[in-house]
Amino acid sequence: MDSLYKPFIESTANIIGQMTGLHIDLSDQVCEEGQEISSLGVTSIVTFAGVRRGRFLIDMVPELAIKITNNITGVEYKDVREYDVLTSIAELNNIIAGDAITVLNDELKLSLRLAPPIVLCGKEPIISIPKLSSVTIHGSSDHGDLKINIAFEKEG
Amino acid sequence: MDMVSVDMKKLNGLLNRAVIDVITTMTGFDVEDDPDCSQFAEFESVETIIGVMAVFGSIDAVVALATDINSSKLIVAYMTGIMPTDLTDEDVHDGMAELVNMLVGRVKADLVREGLDLSITSPFSISGTNIEMVFKDRENRICRRFIAGDVEMFLSVAKI
């Protein structure tokens, strides 16, 4: 199972570092997650399908979402609900997931295709993915916490 | 083989018909639909639940069905036969995801019968207050409002 999750974990730290210059410290611990995930504030979800179906979620505090956007765009945004902030996080998710599934497709021949990313923010959102067990990896940065969550449907 | 494409108008039409048929069958209510989604803004101020699914193949799109939490409990009660007061949060989340799965699955079946190709992702649901969901392409988005008794829902289809 590790071979399915590892590309997402590596891509997250690498791509955020490359695109924003921010260091993300991801935990070594992979936590089994229940069906419901409480958001830290800004969440982007990308689903994929192929030989297996699954979903990759990146979730972060609003302060970190703004800092990431500011570093990518060079513009000083203040409000996490601004369109450019939310779409920057969606695009970041798309790039991370795209990088990870390229590795999975090359190594495991899963023929995965990414669906368009969705990004959301709100007051204490809960995201629920029925019948899909997942793992969460918590992370931190100088601008607040983030977590990633990866799920694959069981084979067969 | 060249992939035959489906336009947004057709996808939206099929989804609208699926929503009306499924809700009418489940609840027995007459369903009215309205292309005016301007009331969605005030709707967002209450606790909302959104079932979401992506499709790709002959068309790449995200389908989202949003309703307030009380309406969702009513719908899920009809789906499951469990009283709304006895439904857990997990039941409601599962029910909304399953509802979107039913709608999109039905549209997929319609399109596959026509020889088109459509893959669907796992459904998921999001609940919370004042939720803002953003798609990158704001132009290719169709929203429709459905009213069935006390239930009000918004169907949003965004082509990516």
mmCIF file of C-alpha atoms in Angstrom:
data_model
loop_
_atom_site.group_PDB
_atom_site.id
_atom_site.type_symbol
_atom_site.label_atom_id
_atom_site.label_comp_id
_atom_site.label_asym_id
_atom_site.label_seq_id
_atom_site.Cartn_x
_atom_site.Cartn_y
_atom_site.Cartn_z
ATOM 1 C CA MET A 1 0.000 0.000 0.000
ATOM 2 C CA ASP A 2 2.914 2.337 0.713
ATOM 3 C CA SER A 3 3.792 2.381 -2.973
ATOM 4 C CA LEU A 4 0.413 4.040 -3.674
ATOM 5 C CA TYR A 5 0.814 6.770 -1.063
ATOM 6 C CA LYS A 6 4.518 7.558 -1.300
ATOM 7 C CA PRO A 7 4.397 9.510 -4.589
ATOM 8 C CA PHE A 8 1.753 11.871 -3.159
ATOM 9 C CA ILE A 9 3.771 12.478 0.010
ATOM 10 C CA GLU A 10 6.975 13.165 -1.901
ATOM 11 C CA SER A 11 5.277 15.358 -4.517
ATOM 12 C CA THR A 12 3.586 17.493 -1.853
ATOM 13 C CA ALA A 13 6.788 18.553 -0.146
ATOM 14 C CA ASN A 14 8.766 18.850 -3.392
ATOM 15 C CA ILE A 15 6.252 20.870 -5.383
ATOM 16 C CA ILE A 16 5.292 23.253 -2.595
ATOM 17 C CA GLY A 17 9.004 23.821 -2.033
ATOM 18 C CA GLN A 18 9.724 24.382 -5.723
ATOM 19 C CA MET A 19 6.727 26.627 -6.388
ATOM 20 C CA THR A 20 6.637 28.699 -3.223
ATOM 21 C CA GLY A 21 10.013 28.372 -1.522
ATOM 22 C CA LEU A 22 8.188 27.287 1.646
ATOM 23 C CA HIS A 23 9.410 24.336 3.639
ATOM 24 C CA ILE A 24 6.716 21.841 4.567
ATOM 25 C CA ASP A 25 7.594 19.420 7.310
ATOM 26 C CA LEU A 26 5.485 16.295 6.715
ATOM 27 C CA SER A 27 5.168 13.757 9.507
ATOM 28 C CA ASP A 28 6.632 10.293 9.080
ATOM 29 C CA GLN A 29 3.442 8.895 10.587
ATOM 30 C CA VAL A 30 0.697 7.746 8.244
ATOM 31 C CA CYS A 31 -2.617 7.834 10.134
ATOM 32 C CA GLU A 32 -5.613 5.735 9.143
ATOM 33 C CA GLU A 33 -8.568 8.079 8.701
ATOM 34 C CA GLY A 34 -12.289 7.491 9.138
ATOM 35 C CA GLN A 35 -14.885 8.473 6.591
ATOM 36 C CA GLU A 36 -15.171 12.089 7.747
ATOM 37 C CA ILE A 37 -12.374 14.625 7.560
ATOM 38 C CA SER A 38 -12.544 17.966 9.360
ATOM 39 C CA SER A 39 -11.048 20.746 7.299
ATOM 40 C CA LEU A 40 -8.426 23.141 8.631
ATOM 41 C CA GLY A 41 -10.011 25.903 6.524
ATOM 42 C CA VAL A 42 -9.103 25.521 2.856
ATOM 43 C CA THR A 43 -9.409 22.177 1.140
ATOM 44 C CA SER A 44 -8.772 21.094 -2.401
ATOM 45 C CA ILE A 45 -9.873 17.681 -3.591
ATOM 46 C CA VAL A 46 -8.942 15.922 -6.769
ATOM 47 C CA THR A 47 -10.443 12.584 -7.669
ATOM 48 C CA PHE A 48 -8.993 10.132 -10.129
ATOM 49 C CA ALA A 49 -10.016 6.967 -11.893
ATOM 50 C CA GLY A 50 -8.378 4.238 -13.904
ATOM 51 C CA VAL A 51 -7.503 0.700 -12.861
ATOM 52 C CA ARG A 52 -8.244 1.950 -9.326
ATOM 53 C CA ARG A 53 -10.383 4.903 -8.233
ATOM 54 C CA GLY A 54 -9.311 7.275 -5.521
ATOM 55 C CA ARG A 55 -8.933 10.774 -4.245
ATOM 56 C CA PHE A 56 -6.221 13.134 -3.084
ATOM 57 C CA LEU A 57 -7.010 15.945 -0.699
ATOM 58 C CA ILE A 58 -4.825 18.781 0.493
ATOM 59 C CA ASP A 59 -6.053 20.814 3.411
ATOM 60 C CA MET A 60 -4.486 23.806 5.121
ATOM 61 C CA VAL A 61 -5.075 26.742 7.421
ATOM 62 C CA PRO A 62 -6.145 29.951 5.620
ATOM 63 C CA GLU A 63 -2.908 31.746 6.548
ATOM 64 C CA LEU A 64 -0.844 29.136 4.731
ATOM 65 C CA ALA A 65 -3.149 29.205 1.687
ATOM 66 C CA ILE A 66 -2.673 32.975 1.448
ATOM 67 C CA LYS A 67 1.110 32.718 1.894
ATOM 68 C CA ILE A 68 1.359 30.029 -0.795
ATOM 69 C CA THR A 69 -0.694 32.148 -3.209
ATOM 70 C CA ASN A 70 1.285 35.290 -2.447
ATOM 71 C CA ASN A 71 4.554 33.465 -3.101
ATOM 72 C CA ILE A 72 3.280 31.917 -6.347
ATOM 73 C CA THR A 73 1.680 35.045 -7.783
ATOM 74 C CA GLY A 74 3.793 37.798 -6.271
ATOM 75 C CA VAL A 75 0.579 39.597 -5.292
ATOM 76 C CA GLU A 76 -0.343 40.333 -1.674
ATOM 77 C CA TYR A 77 -3.706 38.741 -1.009
ATOM 78 C CA LYS A 78 -5.353 39.151 2.401
ATOM 79 C CA ASP A 79 -8.627 37.251 2.115
ATOM 80 C CA VAL A 80 -8.649 33.511 1.662
ATOM 81 C CA ARG A 81 -12.003 33.695 -0.149
ATOM 82 C CA GLU A 82 -10.502 35.633 -3.031
ATOM 83 C CA TYR A 83 -10.894 33.734 -6.280
ATOM 84 C CA ASP A 84 -7.177 33.792 -7.066
ATOM 85 C CA VAL A 85 -6.278 32.355 -3.667
ATOM 86 C CA LEU A 86 -8.722 29.470 -3.950
ATOM 87 C CA THR A 87 -7.843 28.658 -7.532
ATOM 88 C CA SER A 88 -4.115 28.786 -6.746
ATOM 89 C CA ILE A 89 -4.622 26.095 -4.116
ATOM 90 C CA ALA A 90 -6.689 24.055 -6.580
ATOM 91 C CA GLU A 91 -3.955 24.381 -9.191
ATOM 92 C CA LEU A 92 -1.294 23.443 -6.670
ATOM 93 C CA ASN A 93 -3.298 20.337 -5.820
ATOM 94 C CA ASN A 94 -3.677 19.531 -9.501
ATOM 95 C CA ILE A 95 0.078 19.769 -10.050
ATOM 96 C CA ILE A 96 0.916 17.648 -6.993
ATOM 97 C CA ALA A 97 -1.648 14.986 -7.903
ATOM 98 C CA GLY A 98 -0.587 15.047 -11.560
ATOM 99 C CA ASP A 99 3.037 14.519 -10.589
ATOM 100 C CA ALA A 100 2.123 11.673 -8.240
ATOM 101 C CA ILE A 101 -0.135 9.796 -10.649
ATOM 102 C CA THR A 102 2.484 10.087 -13.378
ATOM 103 C CA VAL A 103 4.805 8.130 -11.080
ATOM 104 C CA LEU A 104 2.039 5.619 -10.278
ATOM 105 C CA ASN A 105 1.150 5.171 -13.935
ATOM 106 C CA ASP A 106 4.797 4.663 -14.876
ATOM 107 C CA GLU A 107 5.586 2.265 -12.054
ATOM 108 C CA LEU A 108 2.320 0.412 -11.499
ATOM 109 C CA LYS A 109 0.529 0.818 -14.846
ATOM 110 C CA LEU A 110 -2.650 2.087 -13.173
ATOM 111 C CA SER A 111 -3.798 4.236 -16.138
ATOM 112 C CA LEU A 112 -5.049 6.885 -13.728
ATOM 113 C CA ARG A 113 -6.660 10.071 -15.026
ATOM 114 C CA LEU A 114 -7.230 13.133 -12.892
ATOM 115 C CA ALA A 115 -10.615 14.794 -12.637
ATOM 116 C CA PRO A 116 -10.648 18.569 -12.287
ATOM 117 C CA PRO A 117 -9.756 19.806 -8.802
ATOM 118 C CA ILE A 118 -12.324 21.339 -6.505
ATOM 119 C CA VAL A 119 -11.447 23.833 -3.819
ATOM 120 C CA LEU A 120 -13.596 24.928 -0.945
ATOM 121 C CA CYS A 121 -13.499 26.949 2.202
ATOM 122 C CA GLY A 122 -16.094 27.599 4.843
ATOM 123 C CA LYS A 123 -16.894 27.466 8.522
ATOM 124 C CA GLU A 124 -15.689 24.122 9.868
ATOM 125 C CA PRO A 125 -16.396 22.094 6.743
ATOM 126 C CA ILE A 126 -16.585 18.325 7.005
ATOM 127 C CA ILE A 127 -15.658 16.236 3.978
ATOM 128 C CA SER A 128 -17.056 12.742 3.814
ATOM 129 C CA ILE A 129 -16.101 10.071 1.321
ATOM 130 C CA PRO A 130 -18.308 7.019 1.772
ATOM 131 C CA LYS A 131 -16.876 3.522 1.625
ATOM 132 C CA LEU A 132 -13.367 4.788 1.085
ATOM 133 C CA SER A 133 -10.727 4.269 3.754
ATOM 134 C CA SER A 134 -7.900 6.739 3.614
ATOM 135 C CA VAL A 135 -4.674 7.813 5.224
ATOM 136 C CA THR A 136 -3.710 11.246 6.478
ATOM 137 C CA ILE A 137 -0.248 12.712 6.786
ATOM 138 C CA HIS A 138 -0.032 15.812 8.934
ATOM 139 C CA GLY A 139 2.390 18.579 8.144
ATOM 140 C CA SER A 140 3.498 21.947 9.397
ATOM 141 C CA SER A 141 5.146 25.085 8.117
ATOM 142 C CA ASP A 142 6.184 28.463 9.479
ATOM 143 C CA HIS A 143 2.797 29.761 8.289
ATOM 144 C CA GLY A 144 0.564 27.083 9.763
ATOM 145 C CA ASP A 145 -0.480 23.480 9.472
ATOM 146 C CA LEU A 146 -1.576 21.404 6.547
ATOM 147 C CA LYS A 147 -2.484 17.810 5.958
ATOM 148 C CA ILE A 148 -2.817 15.567 2.980
ATOM 149 C CA ASN A 149 -5.228 12.686 2.704
ATOM 150 C CA ILE A 150 -5.025 9.897 0.153
ATOM 151 C CA ALA A 151 -7.636 7.275 -0.589
ATOM 152 C CA PHE A 152 -7.827 4.369 -2.986
ATOM 153 C CA GLU A 153 -10.797 2.111 -3.466
ATOM 154 C CA LYS A 154 -10.096 -1.487 -2.664
ATOM 155 C CA GLU A 155 -9.241 -3.683 -5.615
ATOM 156 C CA GLY A 156 -11.942 -5.870 -7.115
ATOM 157 C CA MET B 1 -11.371 5.431 -32.001
ATOM 158 C CA ASP B 2 -12.286 9.115 -31.847
ATOM 159 C CA MET B 3 -14.086 10.092 -28.706
ATOM 160 C CA VAL B 4 -17.498 11.616 -29.350
ATOM 161 C CA SER B 5 -17.995 14.685 -27.201
ATOM 162 C CA VAL B 6 -21.056 15.702 -25.250
ATOM 163 C CA ASP B 7 -21.876 19.367 -24.857
ATOM 164 C CA MET B 8 -22.762 20.978 -21.539
ATOM 165 C CA LYS B 9 -26.331 21.617 -22.632
ATOM 166 C CA LYS B 10 -26.939 17.936 -23.222
ATOM 167 C CA LEU B 11 -25.235 16.849 -19.979
ATOM 168 C CA ASN B 12 -27.191 19.428 -18.035
ATOM 169 C CA GLY B 13 -30.447 18.381 -19.689
ATOM 170 C CA LEU B 14 -29.867 14.748 -18.804
ATOM 171 C CA LEU B 15 -28.960 15.638 -15.222
ATOM 172 C CA ASN B 16 -32.018 17.877 -14.831
ATOM 173 C CA ARG B 17 -34.268 15.078 -15.984
ATOM 174 C CA ALA B 18 -32.496 12.640 -13.651
ATOM 175 C CA VAL B 19 -32.944 14.969 -10.650
ATOM 176 C CA ILE B 20 -36.647 15.432 -11.365
ATOM 177 C CA ASP B 21 -37.268 11.713 -11.921
ATOM 178 C CA VAL B 22 -35.281 10.533 -8.904
ATOM 179 C CA ILE B 23 -36.722 13.088 -6.467
ATOM 180 C CA THR B 24 -40.268 12.572 -7.721
ATOM 181 C CA THR B 25 -39.929 8.796 -7.450
ATOM 182 C CA MET B 26 -38.415 8.930 -3.971
ATOM 183 C CA THR B 27 -40.546 11.593 -2.347
ATOM 184 C CA GLY B 28 -43.722 11.662 -4.398
ATOM 185 C CA PHE B 29 -43.410 15.460 -4.592
ATOM 186 C CA ASP B 30 -43.866 17.385 -7.810
ATOM 187 C CA VAL B 31 -40.512 18.915 -8.697
ATOM 188 C CA GLU B 32 -40.263 22.368 -10.232
ATOM 189 C CA ASP B 33 -37.032 23.495 -11.808
ATOM 190 C CA ASP B 34 -35.825 26.995 -12.301
ATOM 191 C CA PRO B 35 -32.750 28.273 -14.177
ATOM 192 C CA ASP B 36 -32.455 31.188 -11.722
ATOM 193 C CA CYS B 37 -29.821 30.279 -9.117
ATOM 194 C CA SER B 38 -29.586 33.753 -7.582
ATOM 195 C CA GLN B 39 -31.075 32.488 -4.309
ATOM 196 C CA PHE B 40 -28.026 30.303 -3.801
ATOM 197 C CA ALA B 41 -26.270 33.203 -2.060
ATOM 198 C CA GLU B 42 -28.756 33.349 0.840
ATOM 199 C CA PHE B 43 -28.916 29.572 0.869
ATOM 200 C CA GLU B 44 -25.202 29.458 1.664
ATOM 201 C CA SER B 45 -25.716 31.206 4.990
ATOM 202 C CA VAL B 46 -27.333 28.115 6.517
ATOM 203 C CA GLU B 47 -25.697 24.760 7.142
ATOM 204 C CA THR B 48 -25.336 23.203 3.747
ATOM 205 C CA ILE B 49 -24.430 19.797 2.396
ATOM 206 C CA ILE B 50 -23.089 19.256 -1.100
ATOM 207 C CA GLY B 51 -22.750 15.936 -2.909
ATOM 208 C CA VAL B 52 -20.009 16.047 -5.527
ATOM 209 C CA MET B 53 -18.837 13.807 -8.317
ATOM 210 C CA ALA B 54 -16.598 14.201 -11.330
ATOM 211 C CA VAL B 55 -17.106 12.704 -14.761
ATOM 212 C CA PHE B 56 -14.692 12.457 -17.608
ATOM 213 C CA GLY B 57 -14.479 10.944 -21.037
ATOM 214 C CA SER B 58 -16.840 12.369 -23.638
ATOM 215 C CA ILE B 59 -17.115 15.373 -21.314
ATOM 216 C CA ASP B 60 -14.985 16.425 -18.344
ATOM 217 C CA ALA B 61 -17.122 18.014 -15.677
ATOM 218 C CA VAL B 62 -17.849 18.278 -11.980
ATOM 219 C CA VAL B 63 -21.408 17.753 -10.807
ATOM 220 C CA ALA B 64 -22.470 19.185 -7.439
ATOM 221 C CA LEU B 65 -25.866 18.935 -5.768
ATOM 222 C CA ALA B 66 -26.323 21.320 -2.825
ATOM 223 C CA THR B 67 -29.100 21.574 -0.294
ATOM 224 C CA ASP B 68 -29.605 22.739 3.283
ATOM 225 C CA ILE B 69 -29.103 20.180 6.023
ATOM 226 C CA ASN B 70 -32.815 19.848 6.886
ATOM 227 C CA SER B 71 -33.760 19.204 3.267
ATOM 228 C CA SER B 72 -30.982 16.651 2.966
ATOM 229 C CA LYS B 73 -32.305 14.808 6.032
ATOM 230 C CA LEU B 74 -35.743 14.693 4.463
ATOM 231 C CA ILE B 75 -34.368 13.329 1.191
ATOM 232 C CA VAL B 76 -32.183 10.747 2.926
ATOM 233 C CA ALA B 77 -35.132 9.717 5.117
ATOM 234 C CA TYR B 78 -37.089 8.947 1.955
ATOM 235 C CA MET B 79 -34.110 7.079 0.513
ATOM 236 C CA THR B 80 -33.445 4.954 3.586
ATOM 237 C CA GLY B 81 -36.791 4.688 5.363
ATOM 238 C CA ILE B 82 -35.156 6.051 8.541
ATOM 239 C CA MET B 83 -36.887 8.926 10.352
ATOM 240 C CA PRO B 84 -35.048 12.251 9.809
ATOM 241 C CA THR B 85 -34.554 12.627 13.577
ATOM 242 C CA ASP B 86 -32.871 9.220 13.745
ATOM 243 C CA LEU B 87 -30.396 9.862 10.942
ATOM 244 C CA THR B 88 -26.765 10.243 11.933
ATOM 245 C CA ASP B 89 -24.465 12.770 10.278
ATOM 246 C CA GLU B 90 -22.784 9.854 8.508
ATOM 247 C CA ASP B 91 -26.153 8.668 7.172
ATOM 248 C CA VAL B 92 -26.823 12.117 5.728
ATOM 249 C CA HIS B 93 -23.366 12.388 4.163
ATOM 250 C CA ASP B 94 -23.629 8.886 2.692
ATOM 251 C CA GLY B 95 -27.124 9.623 1.419
ATOM 252 C CA MET B 96 -26.136 12.821 -0.384
ATOM 253 C CA ALA B 97 -23.117 11.146 -1.951
ATOM 254 C CA GLU B 98 -25.313 8.234 -3.004
ATOM 255 C CA LEU B 99 -27.916 10.603 -4.450
ATOM 256 C CA VAL B 100 -25.311 12.236 -6.693
ATOM 257 C CA ASN B 101 -23.991 8.787 -7.554
ATOM 258 C CA MET B 102 -27.500 7.738 -8.615
ATOM 259 C CA LEU B 103 -28.001 10.840 -10.748
ATOM 260 C CA VAL B 104 -24.651 10.671 -12.481
ATOM 261 C CA GLY B 105 -24.845 6.891 -12.822
ATOM 262 C CA ARG B 106 -28.162 7.252 -14.578
ATOM 263 C CA VAL B 107 -26.776 9.864 -16.968
ATOM 264 C CA LYS B 108 -23.753 7.659 -17.612
ATOM 265 C CA ALA B 109 -26.064 4.771 -18.508
ATOM 266 C CA ASP B 110 -28.003 7.037 -20.916
ATOM 267 C CA LEU B 111 -24.806 8.168 -22.623
ATOM 268 C CA VAL B 112 -23.231 4.721 -22.783
ATOM 269 C CA ARG B 113 -26.399 3.465 -24.509
ATOM 270 C CA GLU B 114 -25.728 6.128 -27.146
ATOM 271 C CA GLY B 115 -22.225 4.733 -27.630
ATOM 272 C CA LEU B 116 -20.479 7.483 -25.664
ATOM 273 C CA ASP B 117 -17.747 7.032 -23.094
ATOM 274 C CA LEU B 118 -17.975 8.355 -19.547
ATOM 275 C CA SER B 119 -15.905 7.472 -16.478
ATOM 276 C CA ILE B 120 -17.101 8.483 -13.049
ATOM 277 C CA THR B 121 -15.144 9.081 -9.860
ATOM 278 C CA SER B 122 -16.161 8.164 -6.326
ATOM 279 C CA PRO B 123 -18.746 10.574 -4.929
ATOM 280 C CA PHE B 124 -18.087 12.586 -1.813
ATOM 281 C CA SER B 125 -19.952 15.130 0.255
ATOM 282 C CA ILE B 126 -19.097 18.334 2.039
ATOM 283 C CA SER B 127 -21.048 19.933 4.869
ATOM 284 C CA GLY B 128 -20.612 23.201 6.721
ATOM 285 C CA THR B 129 -21.764 26.781 6.836
ATOM 286 C CA ASN B 130 -20.935 29.475 4.348
ATOM 287 C CA ILE B 131 -19.131 26.997 2.147
ATOM 288 C CA GLU B 132 -17.608 28.426 -0.964
ATOM 289 C CA MET B 133 -16.725 25.946 -3.673
ATOM 290 C CA VAL B 134 -14.696 27.234 -6.574
ATOM 291 C CA PHE B 135 -14.057 25.779 -10.001
ATOM 292 C CA LYS B 136 -11.274 27.155 -12.103
ATOM 293 C CA ASP B 137 -13.429 27.788 -15.158
ATOM 294 C CA ARG B 138 -16.210 30.179 -14.171
ATOM 295 C CA GLU B 139 -17.583 30.516 -17.683
ATOM 296 C CA ASN B 140 -18.611 26.935 -18.444
ATOM 297 C CA ARG B 141 -20.867 26.464 -15.462
ATOM 298 C CA ILE B 142 -24.583 25.804 -15.410
ATOM 299 C CA CYS B 143 -26.690 26.029 -12.268
ATOM 300 C CA ARG B 144 -30.320 25.053 -11.805
ATOM 301 C CA ARG B 145 -32.635 25.270 -8.819
ATOM 302 C CA PHE B 146 -35.128 22.535 -7.925
ATOM 303 C CA ILE B 147 -38.040 22.863 -5.532
ATOM 304 C CA ALA B 148 -39.989 19.869 -4.249
ATOM 305 C CA GLY B 149 -42.301 20.643 -1.339
ATOM 306 C CA ASP B 150 -40.074 22.001 1.441
ATOM 307 C CA VAL B 151 -36.952 20.744 -0.292
ATOM 308 C CA GLU B 152 -34.842 23.165 -2.278
ATOM 309 C CA MET B 153 -31.741 22.021 -4.165
ATOM 310 C CA PHE B 154 -29.170 23.522 -6.493
ATOM 311 C CA LEU B 155 -27.521 21.465 -9.210
ATOM 312 C CA SER B 156 -24.282 22.847 -10.528
ATOM 313 C CA VAL B 157 -22.391 21.419 -13.481
ATOM 314 C CA ALA B 158 -18.976 22.840 -14.272
ATOM 315 C CA LYS B 159 -17.104 21.862 -17.395
ATOM 316 C CA ILE B 160 -13.368 21.809 -17.003
#
